Amino acid sequence: MGVPGDVTPAELRDRLVAERAGLAFLLLRDGDGRQHIVSLVPGGEALTIGRDEAADVAVPWDKLVSRVHARLERVGGHWVVVDDGLSRNGTRVNGERVEGRRRLADGDTVKVGDTPVQFREPEREVDATEIAAEELAAPSVSEAQKRVLVALCRPYKGGAAFATPATNQRIASELVLSLDAVKGHLRALFAKFGVDDLPPNEKRVRLVERVLAAGVVSERDL
């Protein structure tokens, strides 16, 4: 479940950097459609979500959100969202209304008013030096692999809303290749960019994120 709105290469890069930092974070868009990332620090105090500007996660643009709407707390090593009657319109996680507390899992969408807030909790933790080094050390790709990557990322051109990576069939049609050739290139690219152990649908999205973040494919290429 994602946060709706245009997804630009720069925003994908910011998301990838947040994931690599290894801390849980929230992903949301403001009333003007700008992406915001809020890091959640283990051991910190509970965070408030609300329309009040003083809230830790402030959503002043959403009139359906109460001034103090809900809280996020760290309980027993897990993040939970708490709505114990603070809000008028309630809080939902993946469409289900929260009654009291609800434990959050990576990818859950918390909805307050009309604003969806995605919860992310990456497993791997690295420091800023490793992030910079990894970005600088992007794998080299052949010209043929670059063409496949550009076709894979094509739906993201101009920050297209709700973009998803191109299918194998679409790539094959664009490049006039056989499906087997496309699959072979992608298998090699999944391995090069370290996403080959992920589920099939996720590895395509992660590959797009990584090649855009590393500049292997630029917006101009698209």
XYZ file of C-alpha atoms in Angstrom:
222
model
C 0.000 0.000 0.000
C 1.572 3.223 -1.045
C 1.180 6.917 -0.536
C -0.596 8.397 -3.571
C 0.923 11.191 -5.595
C 3.585 11.771 -8.206
C 6.817 9.854 -7.595
C 9.880 11.584 -9.004
C 13.388 10.110 -9.222
C 14.515 12.552 -6.496
C 11.744 11.343 -4.189
C 12.631 7.719 -4.874
C 16.227 8.533 -3.968
C 15.134 10.120 -0.669
C 13.075 7.024 0.144
C 15.979 4.722 -0.614
C 18.344 6.750 1.594
C 15.778 6.582 4.428
C 15.503 2.812 4.012
C 19.274 2.382 4.078
C 19.519 4.384 7.318
C 17.824 1.442 9.017
C 15.334 3.444 11.128
C 11.574 3.199 10.926
C 10.028 6.195 9.192
C 6.746 7.673 8.031
C 6.062 8.690 4.443
C 3.332 11.180 3.583
C 2.418 14.073 1.304
C 1.253 17.531 2.356
C -1.613 19.555 0.917
C 0.589 20.686 -1.974
C 1.642 17.144 -2.851
C 5.181 17.463 -1.447
C 6.720 14.303 -0.007
C 7.688 14.292 3.680
C 9.740 11.640 5.481
C 9.624 11.528 9.290
C 12.208 9.304 11.009
C 11.143 7.366 14.103
C 13.895 6.972 16.713
C 13.724 3.903 19.003
C 13.703 4.901 22.659
C 12.293 8.345 21.941
C 9.098 9.779 23.339
C 5.712 9.052 21.796
C 4.940 11.109 18.692
C 1.647 12.883 18.170
C -0.176 13.082 14.842
C -2.593 15.956 14.402
C -3.716 19.135 12.694
C -2.006 21.286 15.340
C 1.244 22.792 14.043
C 2.889 21.680 17.297
C 2.202 17.983 16.584
C 5.270 15.846 15.871
C 3.612 14.775 12.624
C 1.584 17.860 11.705
C -1.099 17.681 9.003
C -2.585 21.200 9.157
C -3.962 20.944 5.608
C -6.455 18.175 6.487
C -9.599 19.568 8.156
C -10.838 16.055 8.974
C -7.878 15.515 11.301
C -8.276 16.501 14.952
C -5.799 18.918 16.533
C -4.369 15.939 18.428
C -5.526 12.922 16.455
C -3.396 9.872 17.356
C -0.039 8.815 18.822
C 2.812 6.581 17.751
C 4.563 4.681 20.538
C 7.372 2.151 20.803
C 6.122 -0.845 22.793
C 8.136 -4.023 23.314
C 10.331 -3.415 20.304
C 7.420 -2.612 17.977
C 5.783 0.603 16.814
C 2.079 0.932 17.550
C -0.474 3.563 16.594
C -2.783 4.622 19.406
C -6.217 6.208 19.000
C -8.041 6.050 22.324
C -10.746 8.575 21.584
C -8.523 11.565 20.792
C -9.925 11.974 17.275
C -13.397 12.775 16.009
C -13.153 10.800 12.774
C -10.975 7.919 13.889
C -7.746 6.392 12.628
C -7.506 3.499 10.169
C -4.727 1.040 9.378
C -5.051 -0.619 5.968
C -8.707 0.429 5.964
C -9.576 -0.996 9.407
C -10.528 1.390 12.219
C -8.158 1.413 15.181
C -9.775 0.755 18.548
C -7.169 1.598 21.171
C -3.821 0.271 19.858
C -2.684 -1.359 16.647
C 0.774 -2.793 16.026
C 2.323 -1.603 12.765
C 4.173 -3.697 10.198
C 6.398 -2.512 7.375
C 4.254 -1.146 4.541
C 1.108 -0.501 6.606
C -0.861 2.627 5.698
C -2.214 4.677 8.583
C -5.007 7.000 7.464
C -5.917 10.079 9.480
C -8.701 12.146 7.952
C -8.031 12.114 4.213
C -4.261 11.787 4.651
C -2.560 8.394 4.153
C 0.688 7.911 6.058
C 2.819 4.925 5.127
C 4.831 3.207 7.856
C 8.201 1.785 6.809
C 10.554 -0.262 8.997
C 13.674 -1.342 7.075
C 15.617 -4.280 8.480
C 19.163 -3.310 7.515
C 21.080 -0.536 9.282
C 24.072 1.239 7.747
C 25.810 4.504 8.496
C 25.941 7.588 6.279
C 29.473 6.738 5.084
C 28.337 3.353 3.814
C 25.326 4.947 2.094
C 27.551 7.415 0.255
C 30.070 4.719 -0.693
C 27.369 2.376 -1.942
C 25.803 5.123 -4.078
C 29.167 6.021 -5.579
C 29.921 2.363 -6.312
C 26.896 1.681 -8.511
C 27.433 -1.456 -10.624
C 28.453 -0.911 -14.231
C 25.971 -2.041 -16.866
C 26.332 -2.849 -20.552
C 24.626 -0.796 -23.246
C 22.068 -3.553 -23.721
C 21.356 -3.690 -19.983
C 21.056 0.109 -19.878
C 18.390 0.006 -22.602
C 16.450 -2.595 -20.600
C 16.714 -0.453 -17.455
C 15.499 2.648 -19.267
C 12.502 0.728 -20.620
C 11.819 -0.719 -17.150
C 11.832 2.782 -15.618
C 9.934 4.455 -18.481
C 6.562 4.578 -16.628
C 8.190 6.880 -14.033
C 8.846 9.596 -16.628
C 7.806 13.015 -15.353
C 6.831 11.601 -11.956
C 3.802 9.746 -13.303
C 1.208 9.096 -10.604
C 0.928 5.511 -9.327
C 3.761 4.408 -11.631
C 4.853 0.763 -11.680
C 7.820 -0.771 -13.529
C 7.233 -1.790 -17.129
C 6.299 -5.435 -17.720
C 8.589 -7.840 -19.542
C 6.215 -7.788 -22.509
C 6.280 -3.988 -22.672
C 10.085 -3.952 -22.513
C 10.311 -6.626 -25.204
C 7.966 -4.660 -27.497
C 9.820 -1.385 -26.995
C 13.271 -2.873 -27.599
C 12.203 -5.491 -30.173
C 13.608 -8.314 -28.055
C 12.313 -11.743 -27.174
C 10.799 -12.281 -23.740
C 13.598 -14.717 -22.923
C 16.204 -12.047 -23.735
C 14.464 -9.511 -21.485
C 14.217 -12.037 -18.653
C 17.907 -12.883 -19.032
C 18.951 -9.227 -18.832
C 16.736 -8.644 -15.801
C 18.078 -11.698 -13.958
C 21.599 -10.344 -14.408
C 20.532 -6.867 -13.287
C 18.703 -8.182 -10.211
C 21.943 -9.882 -9.164
C 24.122 -6.839 -9.916
C 21.947 -4.532 -7.817
C 21.464 -6.997 -4.960
C 17.717 -7.537 -5.229
C 17.592 -11.082 -6.622
C 16.472 -12.608 -3.292
C 13.325 -10.445 -3.067
C 9.826 -11.525 -4.191
C 9.300 -11.083 -7.969
C 7.132 -7.948 -7.850
C 9.200 -6.266 -5.158
C 12.544 -6.874 -6.867
C 11.383 -4.909 -9.934
C 10.373 -1.916 -7.819
C 13.618 -2.048 -5.812
C 15.666 -2.266 -8.993
C 13.968 0.867 -10.336
C 14.587 2.695 -7.050
C 18.251 1.747 -6.999
C 19.096 2.613 -10.573
C 17.310 5.964 -10.317
C 18.931 6.751 -6.962
C 22.390 5.856 -8.262
C 21.930 7.861 -11.455
C 22.384 4.799 -13.680
C 19.126 5.931 -15.328
C 18.375 9.653 -15.272
C 15.131 11.491 -15.884
C 16.620 12.665 -19.167
C 17.015 9.017 -20.249
C 13.300 8.502 -19.772
